[in-house]
Amino acid sequence: MRMPRKLSPRLQARLEHQSGLQALNKDNLPLAAVFRLRRAVELAPCAKYHANLAVALERVAVDVETDPARRQELLERAVVESLAALRIRPDFLDVMANLTLILERLGRVQEALFYAALVTSLSPQSAEAAWARAGLLVRQQEWIEAAYWYAQARRLKPALTTAVNNEVSCLTNCARDAEALYLLYESLRRDPQDALTWVNLGCIHRRLGRNRMALECYDRAIEMQFGTATAYWGRSLCLLALGQMQEGWEDYEWGLKTGDRKPPRPFTHPRWEGQPLDGKVLLVWMEQGLGDHLVWASLLRDLYLEISEISGSRIVVECEHRLVPLFQRSFRVIDFVPQSDPPQPCTTNPDIAYQIPAGALPRLLRPDYKRYHRTGGYLDPDPLRVAEWNSRLDTIGTGPRVGICWRSLRYQGIRAIDCMRLSQWGPILSVPGITWINLQPGWRQDELAEVGELFDANLHTWSDLDLVQNIDEQAALIPNLDLVVSAFTVTAQLAGALDVPCWVLAHKGNQSWWSLGTDYCPWHPSLRFFYCEALEPWEIAIGELAREIAKKFPERFPKPQPVVVET
């Protein structure tokens, strides 16, 4: 009787590989596929087997998303198998492309970019490769290079219409609005019914201060019933910038759905809409950034007069932890708790009847200009610390005290548009006789050294003053200043809340909604804006502000001496 012939390892590996592909692609059993494909690799290693084992491991990792440690382990093993495939076949493009995605999921973006660059160089006609490389560059906030690769993807595959809007997003993040506008109008020429393009066009017009044009774009998108939340949110900012407050604050609610009004809080109490509290407690939770918290705080006295003085109800406010000491001193009849995750236990008090996000208060309390007369200096700094800072400032000079802040602490991406380099402030810092005070959170030594060399300006800085974390101490310093000059930052909002004169350098469009259709800031009347018009360089507004400082402090200039002619 003839014995059955034993299969060669190569043939066994082929059969295991086929079984693994069957389990992976047809039976949707990635774990079984891993077992079969690993067996194929052990019997007869080849690039294709390693590559498919990497794919199977990645699929299993998707199934265990709830177990981060196990997911990490599987993805790391998928990287090992992918690299093994590339050692056998260095030009295996599919493996490089998949390895790029795996590394991105592991957060190893720089390594992913390396392989994405290899794929685009070896396959320059692949729109998918260009698209993947652009997405990785976006994660690194490399906006200009990302825009280039989205443009390549669009050129290689014209049907890839989303590439246009992604490219526009990158261009606007690096302030190349003119190019973005050209792309959007070209896109609308080909397809005037593309609602997302209308939304993006509205966003750019609004950023450039063209609020009426932006409003028309958002309305077109809303008519098409696409991207409704984003369109309504942009529409609300346009309406507020045009002074149409009642409708603007109504639409402002859409920001909760778009994620622009964050962080969302997990409170389940009913929403307060102005109804009587009957001695119960109202929970107000601050939203968005630190500067927004300062603005919303201007509403708290109005709120107290509205509900607490009459009914005896209490107000609890959840806010950024750095603001709690300053707020508690300023609004003694209100309780403040720091924001945290999970929320502080007192926010679950059974006496709390209602909750409301702070950004919803203007709709109820300030629907028109008449209700803004009480704004101004509503924050109370520590009087002992104010006196201490006055004594310290007396030791550094007798000239007018002017504090400066030239950029946001976070100045990447879209925020960079409203920020400047300190070296651009030459006309301002060259005004003689001024005692300059550094109010810049996160200042860098190289910035100060450069200014000292270029303009011979001494910017007084205190190493014991933490301008990032200690807002209460900063609030004690600012009232001792004759003027604050700032970009549109938290520092400007803090000066306004303290009713200290503050001159603000800002782009006309990007922050225009804060002015509510006026030529000043109703929230903080002590703020005066020096606007940089759309697509203009900062130097024009900086020069104007410098001239105004010279006028404000004329005594700092030496008076011309009369000429005596000897006879």
PDB file of C-alpha atoms in Angstrom, residues 247-504:
ATOM      1  CA  GLU A 247     -31.342  86.493  16.133  1.00  0.00           C
ATOM      2  CA  GLY A 248     -27.591  86.096  16.563  1.00  0.00           C
ATOM      3  CA  TRP A 249     -27.853  84.793  20.120  1.00  0.00           C
ATOM      4  CA  GLU A 250     -30.623  82.408  19.066  1.00  0.00           C
ATOM      5  CA  ASP A 251     -28.360  80.866  16.419  1.00  0.00           C
ATOM      6  CA  TYR A 252     -25.422  80.877  18.847  1.00  0.00           C
ATOM      7  CA  GLU A 253     -26.940  77.744  20.398  1.00  0.00           C
ATOM      8  CA  TRP A 254     -25.759  75.772  17.346  1.00  0.00           C
ATOM      9  CA  GLY A 255     -22.172  76.093  18.613  1.00  0.00           C
ATOM     10  CA  LEU A 256     -22.951  73.378  21.163  1.00  0.00           C
ATOM     11  CA  LYS A 257     -23.673  70.961  18.301  1.00  0.00           C
ATOM     12  CA  THR A 258     -20.634  71.877  16.191  1.00  0.00           C
ATOM     13  CA  GLY A 259     -18.238  71.523  19.130  1.00  0.00           C
ATOM     14  CA  ASP A 260     -17.110  75.162  18.930  1.00  0.00           C
ATOM     15  CA  ARG A 261     -18.615  75.846  22.351  1.00  0.00           C
ATOM     16  CA  LYS A 262     -16.647  73.427  24.461  1.00  0.00           C
ATOM     17  CA  PRO A 263     -15.938  71.647  26.682  1.00  0.00           C
ATOM     18  CA  PRO A 264     -19.388  70.029  26.903  1.00  0.00           C
ATOM     19  CA  ARG A 265     -20.323  69.243  30.480  1.00  0.00           C
ATOM     20  CA  PRO A 266     -22.179  66.109  31.631  1.00  0.00           C
ATOM     21  CA  PHE A 267     -24.870  67.853  33.672  1.00  0.00           C
ATOM     22  CA  THR A 268     -28.354  66.383  33.327  1.00  0.00           C
ATOM     23  CA  HIS A 269     -30.396  69.048  35.136  1.00  0.00           C
ATOM     24  CA  PRO A 270     -33.118  70.763  33.089  1.00  0.00           C
ATOM     25  CA  ARG A 271     -31.995  73.773  31.067  1.00  0.00           C
ATOM     26  CA  TRP A 272     -32.815  77.147  32.617  1.00  0.00           C
ATOM     27  CA  GLU A 273     -34.772  79.406  30.270  1.00  0.00           C
ATOM     28  CA  GLY A 274     -35.523  82.280  32.656  1.00  0.00           C
ATOM     29  CA  GLN A 275     -38.247  80.587  34.720  1.00  0.00           C
ATOM     30  CA  PRO A 276     -38.551  81.352  38.494  1.00  0.00           C
ATOM     31  CA  LEU A 277     -36.221  79.310  40.703  1.00  0.00           C
ATOM     32  CA  ASP A 278     -38.293  79.553  43.910  1.00  0.00           C
ATOM     33  CA  GLY A 279     -35.310  79.395  46.249  1.00  0.00           C
ATOM     34  CA  LYS A 280     -33.564  76.617  44.320  1.00  0.00           C
ATOM     35  CA  VAL A 281     -29.995  76.620  42.969  1.00  0.00           C
ATOM     36  CA  LEU A 282     -28.935  77.473  39.404  1.00  0.00           C
ATOM     37  CA  LEU A 283     -25.749  75.909  38.039  1.00  0.00           C
ATOM     38  CA  VAL A 284     -23.895  77.995  35.422  1.00  0.00           C
ATOM     39  CA  TRP A 285     -20.998  76.314  33.632  1.00  0.00           C
ATOM     40  CA  MET A 286     -18.395  78.390  31.852  1.00  0.00           C
ATOM     41  CA  GLU A 287     -17.471  77.361  28.322  1.00  0.00           C
ATOM     42  CA  GLN A 288     -14.784  77.808  25.679  1.00  0.00           C
ATOM     43  CA  GLY A 289     -11.440  79.436  26.552  1.00  0.00           C
ATOM     44  CA  LEU A 290     -10.125  81.492  29.456  1.00  0.00           C
ATOM     45  CA  GLY A 291     -10.875  84.781  27.690  1.00  0.00           C
ATOM     46  CA  ASP A 292     -14.466  83.652  27.111  1.00  0.00           C
ATOM     47  CA  HIS A 293     -14.832  82.884  30.832  1.00  0.00           C
ATOM     48  CA  LEU A 294     -13.788  86.461  31.572  1.00  0.00           C
ATOM     49  CA  VAL A 295     -16.372  87.819  29.115  1.00  0.00           C
ATOM     50  CA  TRP A 296     -19.213  85.637  30.408  1.00  0.00           C
ATOM     51  CA  ALA A 297     -18.366  86.749  33.958  1.00  0.00           C
ATOM     52  CA  SER A 298     -19.619  90.228  33.011  1.00  0.00           C
ATOM     53  CA  LEU A 299     -23.122  88.708  33.027  1.00  0.00           C
ATOM     54  CA  LEU A 300     -23.014  87.343  36.571  1.00  0.00           C
ATOM     55  CA  ARG A 301     -24.127  90.510  38.356  1.00  0.00           C
ATOM     56  CA  ASP A 302     -27.028  90.851  35.928  1.00  0.00           C
ATOM     57  CA  LEU A 303     -27.922  87.237  36.605  1.00  0.00           C
ATOM     58  CA  TYR A 304     -27.810  87.724  40.374  1.00  0.00           C
ATOM     59  CA  LEU A 305     -30.051  90.782  40.154  1.00  0.00           C
ATOM     60  CA  GLU A 306     -32.413  88.825  37.895  1.00  0.00           C
ATOM     61  CA  ILE A 307     -33.009  85.826  40.156  1.00  0.00           C
ATOM     62  CA  SER A 308     -31.267  85.844  43.527  1.00  0.00           C
ATOM     63  CA  GLU A 309     -32.063  89.242  44.949  1.00  0.00           C
ATOM     64  CA  ILE A 310     -35.804  88.649  44.514  1.00  0.00           C
ATOM     65  CA  SER A 311     -36.314  84.942  45.163  1.00  0.00           C
ATOM     66  CA  GLY A 312     -33.393  84.163  47.461  1.00  0.00           C
ATOM     67  CA  SER A 313     -32.112  81.546  45.026  1.00  0.00           C
ATOM     68  CA  ARG A 314     -28.419  80.695  44.871  1.00  0.00           C
ATOM     69  CA  ILE A 315     -26.035  80.555  41.925  1.00  0.00           C
ATOM     70  CA  VAL A 316     -23.171  78.079  41.555  1.00  0.00           C
ATOM     71  CA  VAL A 317     -20.671  78.733  38.772  1.00  0.00           C
ATOM     72  CA  GLU A 318     -18.256  76.117  37.444  1.00  0.00           C
ATOM     73  CA  CYS A 319     -15.225  77.820  35.866  1.00  0.00           C
ATOM     74  CA  GLU A 320     -11.544  77.400  34.993  1.00  0.00           C
ATOM     75  CA  HIS A 321      -9.623  76.673  38.205  1.00  0.00           C
ATOM     76  CA  ARG A 322      -7.208  79.597  37.682  1.00  0.00           C
ATOM     77  CA  LEU A 323     -10.104  82.054  37.855  1.00  0.00           C
ATOM     78  CA  VAL A 324     -11.770  80.773  41.036  1.00  0.00           C
ATOM     79  CA  PRO A 325      -9.918  83.061  43.533  1.00  0.00           C
ATOM     80  CA  LEU A 326     -10.455  86.185  41.417  1.00  0.00           C
ATOM     81  CA  PHE A 327     -14.098  85.408  40.681  1.00  0.00           C
ATOM     82  CA  GLN A 328     -14.928  84.485  44.277  1.00  0.00           C
ATOM     83  CA  ARG A 329     -13.529  87.793  45.543  1.00  0.00           C
ATOM     84  CA  SER A 330     -15.395  89.743  42.853  1.00  0.00           C
ATOM     85  CA  PHE A 331     -18.794  88.042  43.204  1.00  0.00           C
ATOM     86  CA  ARG A 332     -19.058  87.191  46.899  1.00  0.00           C
ATOM     87  CA  VAL A 333     -22.740  86.215  46.754  1.00  0.00           C
ATOM     88  CA  ILE A 334     -22.050  83.512  44.145  1.00  0.00           C
ATOM     89  CA  ASP A 335     -20.314  80.166  44.770  1.00  0.00           C
ATOM     90  CA  PHE A 336     -17.509  79.154  42.391  1.00  0.00           C
ATOM     91  CA  VAL A 337     -16.103  75.673  41.839  1.00  0.00           C
ATOM     92  CA  PRO A 338     -13.250  74.622  39.528  1.00  0.00           C
ATOM     93  CA  GLN A 339     -14.029  72.681  36.378  1.00  0.00           C
ATOM     94  CA  SER A 340     -12.885  69.078  36.604  1.00  0.00           C
ATOM     95  CA  ASP A 341     -13.589  65.658  35.140  1.00  0.00           C
ATOM     96  CA  PRO A 342     -15.574  64.189  36.717  1.00  0.00           C
ATOM     97  CA  PRO A 343     -17.285  67.365  37.982  1.00  0.00           C
ATOM     98  CA  GLN A 344     -16.968  68.474  41.612  1.00  0.00           C
ATOM     99  CA  PRO A 345     -19.438  66.687  43.935  1.00  0.00           C
ATOM    100  CA  CYS A 346     -21.196  69.962  44.808  1.00  0.00           C
ATOM    101  CA  THR A 347     -22.419  70.238  41.191  1.00  0.00           C
ATOM    102  CA  THR A 348     -24.644  67.214  41.830  1.00  0.00           C
ATOM    103  CA  ASN A 349     -26.337  68.849  44.836  1.00  0.00           C
ATOM    104  CA  PRO A 350     -30.044  67.859  44.843  1.00  0.00           C
ATOM    105  CA  ASP A 351     -30.959  71.523  45.450  1.00  0.00           C
ATOM    106  CA  ILE A 352     -29.735  72.368  41.934  1.00  0.00           C
ATOM    107  CA  ALA A 353     -32.901  72.795  39.905  1.00  0.00           C
ATOM    108  CA  TYR A 354     -31.510  73.976  36.565  1.00  0.00           C
ATOM    109  CA  GLN A 355     -28.259  74.368  34.628  1.00  0.00           C
ATOM    110  CA  ILE A 356     -27.199  76.633  31.768  1.00  0.00           C
ATOM    111  CA  PRO A 357     -24.027  77.143  29.727  1.00  0.00           C
ATOM    112  CA  ALA A 358     -22.644  80.657  30.196  1.00  0.00           C
ATOM    113  CA  GLY A 359     -22.771  81.363  26.453  1.00  0.00           C
ATOM    114  CA  ALA A 360     -26.570  81.074  26.597  1.00  0.00           C
ATOM    115  CA  LEU A 361     -26.931  83.870  29.159  1.00  0.00           C
ATOM    116  CA  PRO A 362     -26.696  86.823  26.705  1.00  0.00           C
ATOM    117  CA  ARG A 363     -29.807  85.578  24.900  1.00  0.00           C
ATOM    118  CA  LEU A 364     -31.748  85.865  28.167  1.00  0.00           C
ATOM    119  CA  LEU A 365     -30.036  88.819  29.841  1.00  0.00           C
ATOM    120  CA  ARG A 366     -28.701  91.049  27.063  1.00  0.00           C
ATOM    121  CA  PRO A 367     -30.837  90.856  23.943  1.00  0.00           C
ATOM    122  CA  ASP A 368     -30.089  94.506  23.012  1.00  0.00           C
ATOM    123  CA  TYR A 369     -27.563  97.314  23.558  1.00  0.00           C
ATOM    124  CA  LYS A 370     -29.496  98.842  26.468  1.00  0.00           C
ATOM    125  CA  ARG A 371     -28.479  95.989  28.748  1.00  0.00           C
ATOM    126  CA  TYR A 372     -24.737  96.603  28.355  1.00  0.00           C
ATOM    127  CA  HIS A 373     -24.550  99.763  30.469  1.00  0.00           C
ATOM    128  CA  ARG A 374     -23.421  97.886  33.587  1.00  0.00           C
ATOM    129  CA  THR A 375     -20.325  96.334  32.027  1.00  0.00           C
ATOM    130  CA  GLY A 376     -16.833  97.557  32.746  1.00  0.00           C
ATOM    131  CA  GLY A 377     -14.775  96.971  35.867  1.00  0.00           C
ATOM    132  CA  TYR A 378     -16.497  93.987  37.414  1.00  0.00           C
ATOM    133  CA  LEU A 379     -13.450  92.130  38.776  1.00  0.00           C
ATOM    134  CA  ASP A 380     -11.839  92.996  42.125  1.00  0.00           C
ATOM    135  CA  PRO A 381      -8.119  92.255  42.446  1.00  0.00           C
ATOM    136  CA  ASP A 382      -6.521  91.582  45.827  1.00  0.00           C
ATOM    137  CA  PRO A 383      -5.934  95.129  47.258  1.00  0.00           C
ATOM    138  CA  LEU A 384      -2.826  94.060  49.212  1.00  0.00           C
ATOM    139  CA  ARG A 385      -1.237  92.582  46.101  1.00  0.00           C
ATOM    140  CA  VAL A 386      -2.177  95.696  44.083  1.00  0.00           C
ATOM    141  CA  ALA A 387      -0.314  97.849  46.625  1.00  0.00           C
ATOM    142  CA  GLU A 388       2.658  95.486  46.572  1.00  0.00           C
ATOM    143  CA  TRP A 389       2.923  95.693  42.798  1.00  0.00           C
ATOM    144  CA  ASN A 390       2.665  99.467  42.919  1.00  0.00           C
ATOM    145  CA  SER A 391       5.690  99.532  45.215  1.00  0.00           C
ATOM    146  CA  ARG A 392       7.646  97.199  42.935  1.00  0.00           C
ATOM    147  CA  LEU A 393       6.830  99.262  39.858  1.00  0.00           C
ATOM    148  CA  ASP A 394       7.980 102.454  41.599  1.00  0.00           C
ATOM    149  CA  THR A 395      11.510 101.037  41.663  1.00  0.00           C
ATOM    150  CA  ILE A 396      11.909 100.507  37.918  1.00  0.00           C
ATOM    151  CA  GLY A 397      11.228 103.901  36.400  1.00  0.00           C
ATOM    152  CA  THR A 398       9.160 107.072  36.395  1.00  0.00           C
ATOM    153  CA  GLY A 399       7.786 106.916  32.844  1.00  0.00           C
ATOM    154  CA  PRO A 400       4.246 105.855  31.974  1.00  0.00           C
ATOM    155  CA  ARG A 401       3.749 102.174  32.712  1.00  0.00           C
ATOM    156  CA  VAL A 402       2.609 100.255  29.635  1.00  0.00           C
ATOM    157  CA  GLY A 403       2.108  96.483  29.674  1.00  0.00           C
ATOM    158  CA  ILE A 404       2.382  94.538  26.421  1.00  0.00           C
ATOM    159  CA  CYS A 405       1.253  91.139  25.163  1.00  0.00           C
ATOM    160  CA  TRP A 406       1.903  90.301  21.512  1.00  0.00           C
ATOM    161  CA  ARG A 407       0.493  86.812  21.005  1.00  0.00           C
ATOM    162  CA  SER A 408      -1.718  84.101  22.435  1.00  0.00           C
ATOM    163  CA  LEU A 409      -0.131  81.358  24.505  1.00  0.00           C
ATOM    164  CA  ARG A 410      -1.374  78.975  21.806  1.00  0.00           C
ATOM    165  CA  TYR A 411      -0.479  80.600  18.520  1.00  0.00           C
ATOM    166  CA  GLN A 412      -0.433  77.709  16.040  1.00  0.00           C
ATOM    167  CA  GLY A 413      -2.788  77.268  13.126  1.00  0.00           C
ATOM    168  CA  ILE A 414      -5.741  79.614  12.903  1.00  0.00           C
ATOM    169  CA  ARG A 415      -4.719  81.413  16.119  1.00  0.00           C
ATOM    170  CA  ALA A 416      -1.507  82.606  14.485  1.00  0.00           C
ATOM    171  CA  ILE A 417      -3.542  85.049  12.402  1.00  0.00           C
ATOM    172  CA  ASP A 418      -4.216  87.242  15.458  1.00  0.00           C
ATOM    173  CA  CYS A 419      -0.672  87.029  16.811  1.00  0.00           C
ATOM    174  CA  MET A 420       2.517  88.883  15.966  1.00  0.00           C
ATOM    175  CA  ARG A 421       6.245  88.564  16.519  1.00  0.00           C
ATOM    176  CA  LEU A 422       7.526  90.929  19.171  1.00  0.00           C
ATOM    177  CA  SER A 423      10.132  92.127  16.656  1.00  0.00           C
ATOM    178  CA  GLN A 424       7.248  93.581  14.586  1.00  0.00           C
ATOM    179  CA  TRP A 425       6.459  95.980  17.441  1.00  0.00           C
ATOM    180  CA  GLY A 426       9.464  98.199  16.680  1.00  0.00           C
ATOM    181  CA  PRO A 427       7.431 101.424  16.136  1.00  0.00           C
ATOM    182  CA  ILE A 428       5.653 100.888  19.464  1.00  0.00           C
ATOM    183  CA  LEU A 429       8.726  99.947  21.513  1.00  0.00           C
ATOM    184  CA  SER A 430      10.683 102.846  20.005  1.00  0.00           C
ATOM    185  CA  VAL A 431       8.415 105.453  21.653  1.00  0.00           C
ATOM    186  CA  PRO A 432      10.783 107.031  24.205  1.00  0.00           C
ATOM    187  CA  GLY A 433      10.194 107.521  27.902  1.00  0.00           C
ATOM    188  CA  ILE A 434       7.876 104.524  28.411  1.00  0.00           C
ATOM    189  CA  THR A 435       8.368 101.936  31.147  1.00  0.00           C
ATOM    190  CA  TRP A 436       7.522  98.691  29.337  1.00  0.00           C
ATOM    191  CA  ILE A 437       6.042  95.804  31.348  1.00  0.00           C
ATOM    192  CA  ASN A 438       5.994  92.220  30.061  1.00  0.00           C
ATOM    193  CA  LEU A 439       2.486  90.688  30.271  1.00  0.00           C
ATOM    194  CA  GLN A 440       3.124  87.909  27.744  1.00  0.00           C
ATOM    195  CA  PRO A 441       2.231  84.418  29.021  1.00  0.00           C
ATOM    196  CA  GLY A 442       4.820  81.877  27.915  1.00  0.00           C
ATOM    197  CA  TRP A 443       7.366  84.515  26.824  1.00  0.00           C
ATOM    198  CA  ARG A 444      10.664  83.268  25.439  1.00  0.00           C
ATOM    199  CA  GLN A 445      14.084  84.619  26.313  1.00  0.00           C
ATOM    200  CA  ASP A 446      15.112  84.844  22.652  1.00  0.00           C
ATOM    201  CA  GLU A 447      12.152  87.165  21.987  1.00  0.00           C
ATOM    202  CA  LEU A 448      13.217  89.582  24.706  1.00  0.00           C
ATOM    203  CA  ALA A 449      16.880  89.454  23.685  1.00  0.00           C
ATOM    204  CA  GLU A 450      16.025  90.205  20.036  1.00  0.00           C
ATOM    205  CA  VAL A 451      13.989  93.264  20.997  1.00  0.00           C
ATOM    206  CA  GLY A 452      16.756  94.543  23.246  1.00  0.00           C
ATOM    207  CA  GLU A 453      19.198  94.349  20.361  1.00  0.00           C
ATOM    208  CA  LEU A 454      16.917  95.795  17.677  1.00  0.00           C
ATOM    209  CA  PHE A 455      15.188  98.623  19.530  1.00  0.00           C
ATOM    210  CA  ASP A 456      17.194  99.149  22.720  1.00  0.00           C
ATOM    211  CA  ALA A 457      13.962  98.588  24.650  1.00  0.00           C
ATOM    212  CA  ASN A 458      13.987  97.233  28.197  1.00  0.00           C
ATOM    213  CA  LEU A 459      10.961  95.005  28.753  1.00  0.00           C
ATOM    214  CA  HIS A 460      10.636  94.536  32.524  1.00  0.00           C
ATOM    215  CA  THR A 461       9.968  90.917  33.417  1.00  0.00           C
ATOM    216  CA  TRP A 462       9.611  89.235  36.826  1.00  0.00           C
ATOM    217  CA  SER A 463      10.732  85.643  37.237  1.00  0.00           C
ATOM    218  CA  ASP A 464       8.394  85.154  40.222  1.00  0.00           C
ATOM    219  CA  LEU A 465       5.295  86.143  38.211  1.00  0.00           C
ATOM    220  CA  ASP A 466       3.708  83.148  36.499  1.00  0.00           C
ATOM    221  CA  LEU A 467       1.648  84.768  33.721  1.00  0.00           C
ATOM    222  CA  VAL A 468       0.212  81.405  32.660  1.00  0.00           C
ATOM    223  CA  GLN A 469      -1.053  79.947  35.927  1.00  0.00           C
ATOM    224  CA  ASN A 470      -1.393  82.860  38.362  1.00  0.00           C
ATOM    225  CA  ILE A 471      -4.190  84.949  36.861  1.00  0.00           C
ATOM    226  CA  ASP A 472      -5.006  86.459  40.258  1.00  0.00           C
ATOM    227  CA  GLU A 473      -1.503  87.916  40.569  1.00  0.00           C
ATOM    228  CA  GLN A 474      -1.651  89.268  37.023  1.00  0.00           C
ATOM    229  CA  ALA A 475      -4.960  90.914  37.924  1.00  0.00           C
ATOM    230  CA  ALA A 476      -3.186  92.682  40.804  1.00  0.00           C
ATOM    231  CA  LEU A 477      -0.413  93.981  38.516  1.00  0.00           C
ATOM    232  CA  ILE A 478      -2.564  95.348  35.664  1.00  0.00           C
ATOM    233  CA  PRO A 479      -4.469  98.075  37.632  1.00  0.00           C
ATOM    234  CA  ASN A 480      -1.082  99.720  38.333  1.00  0.00           C
ATOM    235  CA  LEU A 481      -0.494 100.308  34.620  1.00  0.00           C
ATOM    236  CA  ASP A 482      -1.361 103.415  32.657  1.00  0.00           C
ATOM    237  CA  LEU A 483      -2.104 101.370  29.550  1.00  0.00           C
ATOM    238  CA  VAL A 484      -2.075  97.810  28.238  1.00  0.00           C
ATOM    239  CA  VAL A 485      -1.255  97.114  24.589  1.00  0.00           C
ATOM    240  CA  SER A 486      -2.129  93.604  23.454  1.00  0.00           C
ATOM    241  CA  ALA A 487      -3.125  91.278  20.688  1.00  0.00           C
ATOM    242  CA  PHE A 488      -6.686  89.982  21.101  1.00  0.00           C
ATOM    243  CA  THR A 489      -5.823  87.619  23.982  1.00  0.00           C
ATOM    244  CA  VAL A 490      -6.806  86.707  27.530  1.00  0.00           C
ATOM    245  CA  THR A 491      -4.600  89.585  28.702  1.00  0.00           C
ATOM    246  CA  ALA A 492      -6.754  92.091  26.789  1.00  0.00           C
ATOM    247  CA  GLN A 493      -9.951  90.580  28.198  1.00  0.00           C
ATOM    248  CA  LEU A 494      -8.532  90.674  31.733  1.00  0.00           C
ATOM    249  CA  ALA A 495      -7.597  94.355  31.354  1.00  0.00           C
ATOM    250  CA  GLY A 496     -11.125  95.084  30.108  1.00  0.00           C
ATOM    251  CA  ALA A 497     -12.717  93.207  33.010  1.00  0.00           C
ATOM    252  CA  LEU A 498     -10.587  95.328  35.388  1.00  0.00           C
ATOM    253  CA  ASP A 499     -11.595  98.509  33.498  1.00  0.00           C
ATOM    254  CA  VAL A 500      -7.962  99.330  32.671  1.00  0.00           C
ATOM    255  CA  PRO A 501      -7.353 101.135  29.343  1.00  0.00           C
ATOM    256  CA  CYS A 502      -6.252  98.566  26.789  1.00  0.00           C
ATOM    257  CA  TRP A 503      -5.425  99.085  23.127  1.00  0.00           C
ATOM    258  CA  VAL A 504      -5.936  95.921  21.116  1.00  0.00           C
TER     259      VAL A 504
END
